[in-house]
């Protein structure tokens, strides 16, 4: 009788062990599937919001993120600066080297900017050859300081691609608005106008005020 009882108890323990083993395997598999699903969700979200080449926000999401910062600036009467940094004659780089090299130049510019600005600043892809940089709490006097940091970073850490150093020229246009006068659409237009002036004069940086009047900063 005791032998039968022990045998039954052994079977029960064995069954419990097997059941526990499969439960552990199932829980582990569920955890792995959940992690993979979360990673996939993050990748889908990134694909929806980020520019594939630069890693900056794509234009629609840049506008959304910029408007969040602008609402805060209006509430607190902060200055906001919008800078557009553009690569001069990117098409020549594409033709001389390759389109992949051109993409590497864009990525290098974006990474250089990202490394010297604050986490609260907003980066977005501008057209085919540049980057928007929205700078909350940045007034006109600080624009040259930020731009110089970008140039210094590019100089200190130049782009090396396929064993070659790739140098490229940049131009930038910027505009600053304050408090209730901040309107993103106006800033986008004025910053691009300032950029075009910089390119025409072959200057590195041109700054406009909210009326579109050039500000002398040198």
Tab-separated table of C-alpha atoms in Angstrom, residues 81-86 88 133 135 139-145 147-148 151 169-176 187-218:
chain	number	residue	atom	x	y	z
A	81	UNK	CA	14.587	80.763	-33.266
A	82	UNK	CA	14.201	78.698	-36.404
A	83	UNK	CA	17.416	77.952	-38.270
A	84	UNK	CA	17.692	76.186	-41.603
A	85	UNK	CA	21.104	74.663	-42.332
A	86	UNK	CA	21.528	73.525	-45.913
A	88	UNK	CA	25.457	73.772	-50.814
A	133	UNK	CA	16.562	73.412	-36.153
A	135	UNK	CA	15.615	76.522	-30.802
A	139	UNK	CA	17.335	84.902	-29.104
A	140	UNK	CA	19.076	86.608	-32.004
A	141	UNK	CA	22.332	87.123	-30.120
A	142	UNK	CA	22.710	83.393	-29.541
A	143	UNK	CA	22.193	82.293	-33.157
A	144	UNK	CA	25.846	82.849	-34.214
A	145	UNK	CA	26.981	81.012	-31.076
A	147	UNK	CA	26.005	78.069	-35.609
A	148	UNK	CA	29.679	78.356	-34.640
A	151	UNK	CA	30.827	74.456	-37.646
A	169	UNK	CA	29.999	73.753	-47.537
A	170	UNK	CA	26.987	74.815	-45.491
A	171	UNK	CA	24.721	77.851	-45.611
A	172	UNK	CA	22.172	78.829	-42.995
A	173	UNK	CA	19.230	81.168	-42.617
A	174	UNK	CA	17.579	81.996	-39.301
A	175	UNK	CA	14.754	84.026	-37.818
A	176	UNK	CA	13.759	84.812	-34.234
A	187	UNK	CA	9.120	81.485	-39.450
A	188	UNK	CA	9.455	78.762	-42.078
A	189	UNK	CA	9.108	81.278	-44.890
A	190	UNK	CA	11.463	83.858	-43.396
A	191	UNK	CA	14.140	81.308	-42.480
A	192	UNK	CA	14.109	79.972	-46.034
A	193	UNK	CA	14.283	83.527	-47.423
A	194	UNK	CA	17.298	84.221	-45.195
A	195	UNK	CA	18.894	80.980	-46.404
A	196	UNK	CA	18.428	82.012	-50.031
A	197	UNK	CA	20.112	85.348	-49.337
A	198	UNK	CA	23.037	83.541	-47.715
A	199	UNK	CA	23.405	81.279	-50.751
A	200	UNK	CA	23.227	84.188	-53.203
A	201	UNK	CA	25.974	86.058	-51.334
A	202	UNK	CA	27.939	82.876	-50.615
A	203	UNK	CA	27.768	83.662	-46.907
A	204	UNK	CA	27.499	81.100	-44.151
A	205	UNK	CA	24.712	82.708	-42.095
A	206	UNK	CA	22.013	85.340	-42.619
A	207	UNK	CA	19.573	86.305	-39.846
A	208	UNK	CA	16.159	87.967	-40.277
A	209	UNK	CA	13.839	89.528	-37.720
A	210	UNK	CA	10.089	88.859	-37.652
A	211	UNK	CA	9.521	91.539	-40.311
A	212	UNK	CA	12.001	89.967	-42.733
A	213	UNK	CA	14.618	92.648	-42.153
A	214	UNK	CA	18.195	91.434	-42.036
A	215	UNK	CA	19.978	91.669	-38.695
A	216	UNK	CA	23.672	92.491	-38.769
A	217	UNK	CA	25.484	90.144	-36.432
A	218	UNK	CA	29.161	90.268	-37.403
